[in-house]
Coordinates of C-alpha atoms in Angstrom, one line a residue:
M53 CA 8.0 -124.9 62.2
S54 CA 4.8 -124.9 60.2
S55 CA 4.8 -123.7 56.6
P56 CA 7.0 -120.6 56.4
L57 CA 5.7 -117.1 55.9
D58 CA 5.0 -116.6 52.2
L59 CA 6.4 -113.3 51.3
T60 CA 5.4 -111.1 48.3
G61 CA 6.4 -107.9 46.8
P62 CA 3.5 -105.8 47.8
E63 CA 2.7 -102.3 46.5
E64 CA 3.5 -99.5 48.9
R65 CA 0.4 -98.5 50.7
P66 CA -0.2 -94.9 51.9
E67 CA 0.0 -94.5 55.7
R68 CA -3.2 -94.6 57.7
P69 CA -3.2 -91.6 59.9
E70 CA -6.0 -91.3 62.4
A71 CA -7.5 -88.3 60.6
Q72 CA -7.6 -90.1 57.3
A73 CA -9.9 -88.4 54.8
P74 CA -12.7 -90.1 53.0
A75 CA -10.8 -89.3 49.9
D76 CA -8.7 -92.4 50.6
S77 CA -11.6 -94.7 50.9
A78 CA -13.1 -93.3 47.7
E79 CA -9.9 -93.5 45.7
R80 CA -8.9 -97.0 46.5
P81 CA -10.4 -100.3 47.7
S82 CA -10.5 -100.5 51.5
E83 CA -11.8 -103.0 54.0
H84 CA -15.2 -101.3 53.6
E85 CA -15.6 -101.3 49.9
T86 CA -14.3 -102.2 46.5
P87 CA -14.7 -100.1 43.4
S88 CA -18.0 -100.1 41.7
R89 CA -18.8 -99.2 38.1
A90 CA -19.3 -95.6 39.2
S91 CA -15.6 -95.4 40.1
E92 CA -14.7 -95.8 36.5
A93 CA -13.8 -92.5 34.9
P94 CA -16.0 -91.4 32.0
A95 CA -14.6 -90.8 28.6
E96 CA -12.1 -87.9 28.2
P97 CA -13.9 -84.6 27.6
P98 CA -13.3 -82.8 24.4
D99 CA -10.8 -80.0 24.4
S100 CA -13.4 -77.4 23.4
A101 CA -17.0 -77.0 22.2
D102 CA -15.9 -76.0 18.7
A103 CA -18.0 -77.0 15.7
G104 CA -17.3 -80.5 14.4
E105 CA -16.5 -82.0 17.8
D106 CA -18.9 -84.4 19.5
D107 CA -19.2 -84.7 23.3
G108 CA -20.3 -88.3 23.0
F109 CA -23.9 -87.8 24.3
D110 CA -25.7 -86.8 21.1
D111 CA -27.7 -89.0 18.8
D112 CA -26.7 -87.3 15.6
D113 CA -24.5 -90.2 14.6
D114 CA -26.8 -92.9 15.7
G115 CA -29.3 -93.5 13.0
E116 CA -31.3 -96.1 14.7
D117 CA -31.9 -94.1 17.8
A118 CA -32.2 -90.5 16.7
G119 CA -34.1 -88.3 19.1
P120 CA -33.8 -85.2 21.3
E121 CA -30.3 -84.6 22.7
V122 CA -29.4 -85.0 26.4
S123 CA -30.7 -82.1 28.4
D124 CA -28.3 -79.1 28.8
E125 CA -28.3 -79.6 32.6
I126 CA -27.1 -83.3 32.2
R127 CA -24.5 -82.1 29.6
A128 CA -23.2 -79.3 31.9
A129 CA -23.1 -81.6 34.9
T130 CA -21.1 -84.2 32.9
E131 CA -18.5 -81.6 31.9
A132 CA -18.3 -80.5 35.5
L133 CA -17.7 -84.1 36.6
K134 CA -14.9 -84.5 34.1
A135 CA -13.3 -81.3 35.2
A136 CA -13.6 -82.4 38.8
E137 CA -11.8 -85.7 38.1
A138 CA -9.0 -83.9 36.3
E139 CA -8.7 -81.4 39.2
D140 CA -8.6 -84.2 41.8
A141 CA -5.8 -86.0 39.8
Q142 CA -3.8 -82.8 39.5
A143 CA -4.3 -81.9 43.2
A144 CA -3.2 -85.4 44.2
A145 CA -0.1 -85.1 42.0
E146 CA 0.8 -81.7 43.5
A147 CA 0.4 -83.0 47.0
G148 CA 2.4 -86.1 46.4
D149 CA -0.5 -88.3 47.3
E150 CA -0.4 -90.4 44.2
A151 CA 0.7 -94.0 44.8
E152 CA 4.4 -94.2 44.2
E153 CA 6.0 -97.1 42.4
P154 CA 6.8 -99.6 45.1
E155 CA 10.4 -100.5 45.8
A156 CA 11.5 -103.8 44.5
V157 CA 11.5 -106.4 47.3
I158 CA 14.1 -109.2 46.9
L159 CA 12.7 -112.2 48.7
E160 CA 15.1 -114.8 50.1
P161 CA 14.1 -118.4 50.6
E162 CA 12.7 -119.1 54.0
P163 CA 15.4 -121.2 55.9
E164 CA 14.5 -124.7 56.7
P165 CA 13.4 -125.0 60.3
A166 CA 15.8 -126.6 62.8
A167 CA 15.1 -130.1 64.0
N168 CA 14.4 -128.8 67.6
E169 CA 12.5 -125.7 66.6
P170 CA 9.0 -125.6 68.0
E171 CA 6.1 -125.6 65.5
L172 CA 4.3 -122.3 65.2
Q173 CA 0.8 -123.5 65.9
A174 CA -1.9 -122.0 68.1
P175 CA -3.0 -124.4 70.9
T176 CA -6.5 -125.7 71.0
T177 CA -6.4 -126.0 74.8
T178 CA -5.1 -123.9 77.7
R179 CA -2.4 -125.0 80.1
T180 CA -5.1 -126.3 82.5
G181 CA -6.4 -128.6 79.7
E182 CA -9.6 -126.5 79.1
P183 CA -10.5 -125.7 75.5
A184 CA -9.1 -122.5 74.1
E185 CA -11.6 -119.6 74.6
I186 CA -11.5 -119.0 70.8
D187 CA -11.1 -121.8 68.3
P188 CA -7.9 -121.2 66.3
D189 CA -9.7 -122.3 63.2
E190 CA -11.9 -119.2 63.4
M191 CA -8.8 -116.9 63.3
D192 CA -6.9 -115.6 60.4
P193 CA -3.9 -118.0 59.9
D194 CA -1.6 -115.2 58.8
A195 CA -2.4 -113.1 61.8
L196 CA -1.7 -116.2 64.0
K197 CA 1.7 -116.6 62.3
V198 CA 2.5 -113.0 63.2
V199 CA 1.5 -113.4 66.8
L200 CA 3.3 -116.7 67.3
R201 CA 6.5 -115.5 65.5
L202 CA 6.6 -112.4 67.8
H203 CA 6.2 -114.8 70.8
Q204 CA 9.0 -116.9 69.5
H205 CA 11.3 -113.9 69.5
G206 CA 10.5 -113.1 73.2
H207 CA 7.9 -110.4 72.7
Q208 CA 4.4 -110.0 74.0
A209 CA 1.9 -110.2 71.2
Y210 CA -1.9 -110.4 71.2
L211 CA -4.8 -110.2 68.8
V212 CA -6.6 -107.0 69.8
G213 CA -9.7 -104.9 69.4
G214 CA -12.6 -105.6 67.1
C215 CA -11.5 -109.1 66.0
V216 CA -11.6 -110.4 69.5
R217 CA -14.9 -108.7 70.2
D218 CA -16.5 -110.1 67.0
L219 CA -15.2 -113.6 67.6
L220 CA -16.7 -113.7 71.1
L221 CA -20.0 -112.5 69.7
G222 CA -20.0 -115.2 67.1
K223 CA -19.4 -112.8 64.1
K224 CA -16.8 -112.9 61.4
P225 CA -14.2 -110.1 61.8
K226 CA -13.4 -108.0 58.8
D227 CA -9.7 -107.9 59.8
F228 CA -7.3 -109.0 62.5
D229 CA -5.0 -106.5 64.2
V230 CA -2.0 -107.3 66.4
A231 CA -0.5 -105.4 69.4
T232 CA 2.9 -106.2 70.7
S233 CA 5.6 -105.0 73.1
A234 CA 8.1 -105.0 70.2
H235 CA 9.0 -101.6 68.8
P236 CA 8.3 -101.0 65.1
G237 CA 12.0 -101.5 64.2
E238 CA 12.1 -104.8 66.0
V239 CA 9.0 -106.0 64.1
R240 CA 10.6 -105.1 60.8
A241 CA 13.7 -107.0 61.8
I242 CA 11.6 -110.1 62.4
F243 CA 9.5 -110.1 59.2
R244 CA 11.2 -109.6 55.8
N245 CA 7.7 -109.0 54.3
C246 CA 7.2 -105.9 56.6
R247 CA 7.1 -102.2 56.0
L248 CA 6.7 -99.3 58.5
I249 CA 4.2 -96.6 57.8
G250 CA 3.1 -93.4 59.6
R251 CA 4.9 -90.3 60.6
R252 CA 3.1 -89.4 63.9
F253 CA 3.0 -93.0 65.1
R254 CA 4.9 -95.8 63.4
L255 CA 2.9 -98.9 62.5
A256 CA 4.2 -102.1 61.0
H257 CA 2.4 -103.7 58.0
V258 CA 3.2 -107.3 57.4
Y259 CA 2.3 -108.4 53.9
F260 CA 1.1 -111.7 52.7
K261 CA 0.0 -113.2 49.3
G262 CA -3.0 -111.7 47.7
G263 CA -2.3 -108.2 49.1
K264 CA -3.4 -109.1 52.6
I265 CA -2.0 -106.9 55.4
V266 CA -1.7 -107.7 59.1
E267 CA -1.3 -104.4 61.0
V268 CA 1.0 -104.6 64.0
S269 CA 1.1 -101.7 66.5
T270 CA 3.3 -101.3 69.6
F271 CA 1.6 -101.0 72.9
R272 CA 0.7 -97.3 73.6
A273 CA -0.3 -95.3 76.7
N274 CA -3.1 -92.8 77.0
P275 CA -1.3 -89.4 77.1
T276 CA -4.0 -88.0 79.4
E277 CA -3.2 -90.6 82.0
L278 CA 0.5 -89.9 82.1
E279 CA 1.9 -87.8 84.9
P280 CA 2.2 -84.2 83.6
A281 CA 5.6 -82.6 83.6
A282 CA 6.3 -79.8 86.1
G283 CA 4.9 -76.5 84.8
A284 CA 2.9 -78.2 82.1
P285 CA -0.8 -77.5 81.8
G286 CA -2.7 -79.6 84.3
S287 CA 0.3 -79.8 86.7
E288 CA 0.3 -78.8 90.3
D289 CA 1.2 -75.2 89.5
G290 CA -2.4 -74.3 89.3
Q291 CA -2.6 -74.1 85.5
S292 CA -5.1 -76.9 85.2
G293 CA -6.3 -77.3 81.6
E294 CA -10.0 -77.7 80.8
D295 CA -9.3 -78.8 77.3
L296 CA -9.1 -82.6 77.2
L297 CA -9.0 -83.0 73.4
I298 CA -6.2 -85.4 72.5
T299 CA -3.9 -83.9 69.9
H300 CA -1.1 -86.5 70.2
D301 CA -1.2 -90.2 70.9
N302 CA 2.3 -91.5 70.3
V303 CA 3.6 -92.7 73.6
F304 CA 4.7 -96.3 74.0
G305 CA 3.3 -98.2 77.0
T306 CA 2.5 -101.5 78.5
A307 CA -0.2 -104.0 77.4
Q308 CA -2.5 -102.8 80.3
Q309 CA -2.0 -99.2 79.3
D310 CA -2.7 -100.0 75.7
A311 CA -6.0 -101.6 76.7
R312 CA -7.0 -98.7 79.0
R313 CA -6.3 -96.1 76.3
R314 CA -8.9 -97.7 74.0
D315 CA -12.4 -96.2 73.7
F316 CA -14.9 -98.8 74.9
T317 CA -14.6 -101.9 77.1
I318 CA -15.7 -104.2 74.3
N319 CA -12.8 -103.0 72.2
G320 CA -10.2 -103.4 75.0
L321 CA -10.1 -107.2 74.9
F322 CA -6.8 -108.9 74.0
Y323 CA -6.4 -112.6 73.0
D324 CA -3.3 -114.5 73.7
A325 CA -3.2 -117.1 71.0
A326 CA -0.2 -118.8 72.5
E327 CA -2.1 -119.4 75.7
G328 CA -5.6 -119.8 74.3
R329 CA -7.1 -117.2 76.7
V330 CA -8.7 -113.8 76.6
I331 CA -7.0 -111.1 78.6
D332 CA -9.5 -108.6 80.0
Y333 CA -8.0 -105.5 81.7
V334 CA -11.2 -103.4 81.4
R335 CA -14.1 -105.8 82.2
G336 CA -15.1 -106.0 78.6
R337 CA -16.3 -109.6 78.9
R338 CA -18.9 -108.5 81.4
D339 CA -20.2 -105.8 79.0
L340 CA -20.3 -108.2 76.1
D341 CA -22.4 -110.6 78.1
E342 CA -24.7 -107.8 79.2
R343 CA -24.7 -106.4 75.7
F344 CA -23.6 -102.9 76.8
I345 CA -21.4 -100.3 75.2
R346 CA -19.5 -98.6 78.0
T347 CA -16.4 -96.3 77.9
I348 CA -13.2 -97.3 79.5
G349 CA -12.9 -94.8 82.4
D350 CA -15.0 -91.7 83.0
P351 CA -17.3 -91.3 80.0
E352 CA -17.3 -87.5 80.3
I353 CA -13.6 -87.4 80.0
R354 CA -13.3 -90.0 77.3
M355 CA -15.9 -88.3 75.1
R356 CA -14.2 -84.9 75.5
E357 CA -10.9 -86.4 74.7
D358 CA -12.2 -87.5 71.3
P359 CA -15.8 -86.6 70.3
V360 CA -15.6 -88.8 67.3
R361 CA -16.2 -91.6 69.8
I362 CA -19.8 -90.6 69.6
L363 CA -20.0 -91.8 66.1
R364 CA -18.1 -95.0 66.9
A365 CA -20.5 -95.8 69.7
V366 CA -23.4 -95.2 67.4
R367 CA -21.9 -97.5 64.8
F368 CA -21.2 -100.3 67.2
A369 CA -24.6 -100.0 68.7
A370 CA -26.3 -100.3 65.3
K371 CA -24.0 -102.9 63.9
L372 CA -23.8 -105.2 66.9
D373 CA -27.3 -104.5 68.2
L374 CA -26.0 -103.4 71.6
D375 CA -27.3 -100.9 74.1
I376 CA -25.4 -97.8 75.2
E377 CA -24.9 -97.7 78.9
S378 CA -26.7 -94.7 80.5
R379 CA -23.7 -92.7 81.7
T380 CA -22.0 -93.2 78.4
Y381 CA -25.1 -92.0 76.5
A382 CA -25.4 -89.0 78.7
A383 CA -21.7 -88.1 78.0
M384 CA -22.4 -88.5 74.3
E385 CA -25.2 -86.0 74.5
G386 CA -23.0 -83.5 76.3
A387 CA -20.1 -83.9 73.9
V388 CA -22.1 -83.4 70.7
E389 CA -21.3 -79.7 70.9
D390 CA -17.6 -80.6 70.6
L391 CA -17.9 -82.4 67.3
P392 CA -17.1 -79.3 65.3
R393 CA -13.6 -79.2 67.0
C394 CA -12.7 -82.6 65.3
A395 CA -11.1 -82.8 61.9
P396 CA -13.9 -82.5 59.3
A397 CA -12.2 -85.3 57.4
R398 CA -12.5 -87.7 60.3
L399 CA -16.2 -86.8 60.9
L400 CA -17.0 -87.4 57.2
E401 CA -15.2 -90.7 57.1
E402 CA -16.9 -91.9 60.2
T403 CA -20.3 -90.8 58.7
F404 CA -19.5 -92.8 55.6
R405 CA -18.6 -95.8 57.6
L406 CA -22.0 -95.7 59.2
I407 CA -23.7 -95.6 55.8
R408 CA -21.4 -98.3 54.3
G409 CA -22.1 -100.7 57.1
G410 CA -25.7 -101.5 56.1
V411 CA -27.0 -99.9 59.3
S412 CA -27.6 -96.4 58.2
A413 CA -31.2 -96.3 59.3
P414 CA -30.8 -97.2 63.0
A415 CA -27.5 -95.2 63.1
L416 CA -29.0 -92.0 61.7
K417 CA -32.0 -92.3 64.0
L418 CA -29.6 -92.5 67.0
L419 CA -27.6 -89.5 65.7
A420 CA -30.8 -87.6 65.3
A421 CA -31.8 -88.4 68.9
L422 CA -28.4 -87.1 70.0
D423 CA -28.9 -83.9 67.9
A424 CA -25.7 -84.6 66.0
L425 CA -27.2 -84.5 62.5
K426 CA -27.2 -80.7 62.5
I427 CA -23.4 -80.9 62.6
L428 CA -22.8 -84.0 60.4
L429 CA -25.6 -83.6 57.7
P430 CA -27.3 -80.2 58.2
P431 CA -29.7 -80.6 55.2
V432 CA -31.0 -83.9 56.6
D433 CA -31.5 -82.4 60.0
A434 CA -33.4 -79.4 58.5
Y435 CA -35.6 -81.7 56.4
L436 CA -36.5 -83.9 59.3
R437 CA -37.4 -80.9 61.5
E438 CA -39.4 -79.2 58.7
H439 CA -41.4 -82.2 57.5
G440 CA -42.0 -83.9 60.9
K441 CA -43.3 -87.4 61.2
E442 CA -44.0 -87.8 57.4
G443 CA -40.5 -86.5 56.6
E444 CA -39.0 -89.0 59.0
K445 CA -41.0 -91.8 57.5
T446 CA -39.8 -90.9 54.0
F447 CA -36.2 -90.3 54.8
Y448 CA -35.7 -93.5 56.8
A449 CA -37.4 -95.5 54.1
F450 CA -34.6 -94.4 51.8
A451 CA -32.0 -95.3 54.4
Q452 CA -33.6 -98.8 54.8
A453 CA -33.6 -99.3 51.0
L454 CA -30.0 -98.5 51.0
D455 CA -29.2 -100.8 54.0
K456 CA -31.0 -103.6 52.2
R457 CA -28.7 -103.4 49.2
V458 CA -25.6 -103.1 51.3
S459 CA -26.6 -106.0 53.5
A460 CA -27.2 -108.1 50.4
G461 CA -23.5 -107.6 49.5
E462 CA -23.9 -105.0 46.8
V463 CA -20.9 -102.7 46.6
L464 CA -22.0 -99.1 46.2
D465 CA -19.8 -96.1 45.4
D466 CA -19.7 -93.3 48.0
A467 CA -21.5 -91.0 45.6
I468 CA -24.4 -93.5 45.3
L469 CA -24.6 -93.8 49.1
L470 CA -24.7 -90.0 49.6
A471 CA -27.0 -89.3 46.7
T472 CA -29.6 -91.9 48.0
L473 CA -29.8 -90.2 51.3
L474 CA -30.1 -86.7 49.7
V475 CA -32.9 -87.7 47.3
P476 CA -35.7 -86.8 49.7
I477 CA -34.2 -83.3 50.2
S478 CA -33.7 -82.9 46.5
R479 CA -37.4 -83.9 45.8
A480 CA -38.6 -81.5 48.5
Q481 CA -36.5 -78.5 47.4
P482 CA -36.3 -77.6 43.7
P483 CA -33.1 -76.2 42.3
P484 CA -32.6 -72.4 42.3
D485 CA -33.7 -70.3 39.4
D486 CA -30.3 -68.8 38.9
S487 CA -28.4 -72.1 38.4
Q488 CA -28.0 -71.6 34.7
D489 CA -26.5 -68.1 35.3
E490 CA -23.8 -69.8 37.3
G491 CA -22.7 -71.7 34.2
R492 CA -23.6 -75.3 35.3
A493 CA -26.4 -77.4 36.4
S494 CA -27.4 -77.2 40.0
V495 CA -29.4 -79.0 42.6
S496 CA -31.1 -77.4 45.6
R497 CA -29.0 -74.8 47.4
V498 CA -28.7 -76.7 50.7
I499 CA -27.3 -79.7 48.9
E500 CA -24.9 -77.5 46.9
D501 CA -23.7 -76.0 50.1
L502 CA -23.3 -79.4 51.8
L503 CA -21.2 -80.8 48.9
A504 CA -19.1 -77.7 48.7
G505 CA -18.4 -77.8 52.4
F506 CA -17.4 -81.5 52.2
V507 CA -15.0 -80.7 49.4
E508 CA -13.5 -77.6 50.9
S509 CA -13.1 -78.6 54.6
A510 CA -13.5 -82.4 54.7
R511 CA -11.3 -83.3 51.7
L512 CA -14.1 -85.1 49.9
P513 CA -12.8 -85.7 46.4
R514 CA -14.5 -83.2 44.1
R515 CA -15.3 -86.0 41.6
I516 CA -17.4 -87.7 44.3
A517 CA -19.3 -84.4 44.9
E518 CA -19.9 -83.9 41.2
R519 CA -20.9 -87.5 40.7
C520 CA -23.4 -87.2 43.6
R521 CA -24.8 -84.0 42.0
M522 CA -25.0 -85.7 38.6
L523 CA -26.9 -88.7 40.1
L524 CA -29.5 -86.3 41.7
L525 CA -29.9 -84.4 38.4
M526 CA -30.5 -87.6 36.4
Q527 CA -33.3 -88.7 38.8
R528 CA -35.6 -86.1 37.1
T529 CA -35.2 -87.8 33.7
L530 CA -35.6 -91.3 35.1
S531 CA -38.8 -90.3 37.0
G532 CA -40.3 -88.8 33.9
E533 CA -40.2 -85.2 35.2
R534 CA -38.1 -84.4 32.2
R535 CA -39.5 -85.6 28.9
R536 CA -36.4 -87.2 27.3
K537 CA -36.2 -90.2 25.1
T538 CA -32.7 -90.6 23.9
G539 CA -30.1 -93.4 23.6
A540 CA -27.5 -90.9 24.6
F541 CA -29.0 -90.7 28.1
R542 CA -28.9 -94.4 28.4
R543 CA -25.3 -94.5 27.2
H544 CA -24.2 -92.0 29.9
P545 CA -21.4 -93.4 32.0
L546 CA -23.4 -92.9 35.2
F547 CA -26.7 -94.3 33.8
N548 CA -26.5 -97.6 35.7
E549 CA -25.6 -95.8 39.0
A550 CA -28.4 -93.3 38.5
L551 CA -30.8 -96.2 37.9
A552 CA -29.6 -97.9 41.1
V553 CA -30.5 -94.7 43.0
F554 CA -33.9 -94.5 41.2
T555 CA -34.6 -98.2 42.1
M556 CA -34.0 -97.4 45.8
T557 CA -36.3 -94.4 45.4
V558 CA -39.1 -96.6 44.1
E559 CA -38.6 -99.1 46.9
A560 CA -38.7 -96.3 49.5
T561 CA -41.7 -94.4 48.1
G562 CA -43.6 -96.9 46.0
E563 CA -43.8 -94.3 43.2
G564 CA -42.5 -94.6 39.7
R565 CA -42.5 -98.4 39.5
E566 CA -43.8 -98.4 35.9
A567 CA -41.1 -96.0 34.8
L568 CA -38.5 -98.2 36.5
E569 CA -39.7 -101.3 34.8
A570 CA -39.6 -99.5 31.5
W571 CA -36.0 -98.3 32.0
Q572 CA -35.0 -101.8 33.1
A573 CA -36.6 -103.4 30.0
G574 CA -34.6 -101.1 27.7
E575 CA -37.7 -98.9 26.9
V576 CA -38.4 -95.3 27.5
P577 CA -41.3 -94.6 30.0
P578 CA -44.0 -92.2 29.0
P579 CA -43.6 -88.7 30.5
R580 CA -45.3 -87.8 33.7
A581 CA -48.3 -85.5 33.5
G582 CA -47.1 -82.0 33.2
A583 CA -43.5 -83.1 32.4
N584 CA -41.4 -80.4 30.8
G585 CA -40.1 -81.3 27.3
G586 CA -37.4 -78.7 27.6
G587 CA -35.9 -80.3 30.7
D588 CA -37.3 -78.1 33.5
A589 CA -40.4 -78.7 35.6
E590 CA -40.5 -75.2 37.0
G591 CA -42.1 -72.5 34.9
P592 CA -39.6 -69.7 35.5
R593 CA -36.6 -71.8 34.5
R594 CA -38.4 -73.1 31.4
K595 CA -38.4 -69.5 30.0
R596 CA -34.7 -69.3 30.6
R597 CA -33.7 -72.4 28.8
R598 CA -33.0 -72.6 25.1
R599 CA -33.1 -75.9 23.1
R600 CA -30.4 -76.5 20.7
R601 CA -31.2 -76.3 17.0
R602 CA -30.4 -79.3 15.0
R603 CA -29.3 -79.4 11.4
G604 CA -29.8 -82.4 9.2
N605 CA -31.6 -85.6 10.0
G606 CA -29.4 -88.4 11.3
S607 CA -27.0 -88.2 8.4
G608 CA -26.1 -84.5 9.0
E609 CA -22.5 -83.8 10.0
G610 CA -21.6 -83.1 13.6
G611 CA -20.6 -79.6 12.8
G612 CA -24.1 -78.1 13.1
S613 CA -24.8 -79.8 16.4
G614 CA -21.4 -78.9 17.8
A615 CA -21.8 -75.3 16.9
S616 CA -25.2 -75.1 18.6
S617 CA -23.7 -76.8 21.6
G618 CA -20.9 -74.3 21.8
S619 CA -23.4 -71.4 21.6
D620 CA -25.5 -72.8 24.4
A621 CA -22.6 -73.5 26.6
G622 CA -21.3 -70.0 26.1
E623 CA -24.6 -68.5 27.2
G624 CA -25.0 -70.8 30.2

């Protein structure tokens, strides 16, 4: 036997249900992203706005950089962000979603292999002497150990899905998944470093050093292809059901059934590492060679079963530079109207996966052609319709600037991704005049409604929504629309993230380059012509705002400033 499986005591990971919310991807590192500086919580907020307390963003105690205080809008948005973070933490605690302390794992030494025990090593040639269809050196060694160990215990086991597709396309897979005939309990009995997750459908996670996880699933069957029970909807009693939406997918099956239940032929390929050959039940090799995305089975049925497949097809087409087969594309157009029936959390997570992948520009163009943006991102759809060709040029320039950074390997927080795409809408629509009456800073109404909808129905963490709002508000100061020169603004916890968004704005529009260079050099750019010193560019709101009175000059105590702050906060 080759080197034994190295076992670790991993932390317990939350289960990965199919309708996982983007909250998970924002709260912890995933295969798509790792935390950026924006994910660090800002300093704890003060308990009150009483005199003598400092919120951390004034310059009264900074003699070398005394100047106007941070605008009331930035201050209010900062407090809203802190409150959102506290609310998210409390909600997670109440729901029991916080990561629990993992159970202690006692690891026993791996037994010495018997003298006659075969070595667990993937062959480089097939039984006929031909080279293996995929070089074992290109595969993950831990995933290979899992497959070969399952084979050793008499089970079928294959590498499946995206890893096989990417290897055949000459790309590096982001992860390696395994499908097997072994039931979850049997997998756990074979691997001591294994835990089962999931309530609706049990999956096995095999852990390795460094926190790596190889996910092992048992072969499943497509429930819509199973013979309906007598009297059930769709049976021969005449009660045929028109609704094909899959609401359960937890039936064990064979390897061929498992391949056929998958969405697209290019994702239905299995690789038998023990034999060195690709197993193709669905003619996926043909479509890879022809560079087509095609559903497995009738595209009309498959898209109605799960309309989220529309977004997956768009992502694969943009990411892999493949064409969508004509019947599949027609079925996608027809199934767009079914997208609202899907779980909002799934739709939002798939939308974020498009943006995180560095292909947001081509993906969003394809979604716009399918008329799906009106459901996924209504403000973007309205902006593109209202501003025509010029609006399209501006919006996709922002998307391309975002893709450039992601493709370069820069890890961006979800709030930065979303804020960058919403900057054109924010620039085109000023915030409402009544935002101060609501007691907090506000961006344009359509963006407020979008963020509120994501939080309420799609389980977007409120802190992500507040952070996105904050980044959009800070663009006005960075661009010079607000005449602010203060070290407190530069020390704001989200200053670097806001500057990253502003940098992409400059790249997309070509405007504000001098201001960007000044901020990057540690200087304060001159205000734009007509900039509002009180923090508002619009006349009506300038009359509504009240600047805080300051007492003392640098050496004055914080009590005067704190009292003024409390008064302003009270009046909103």
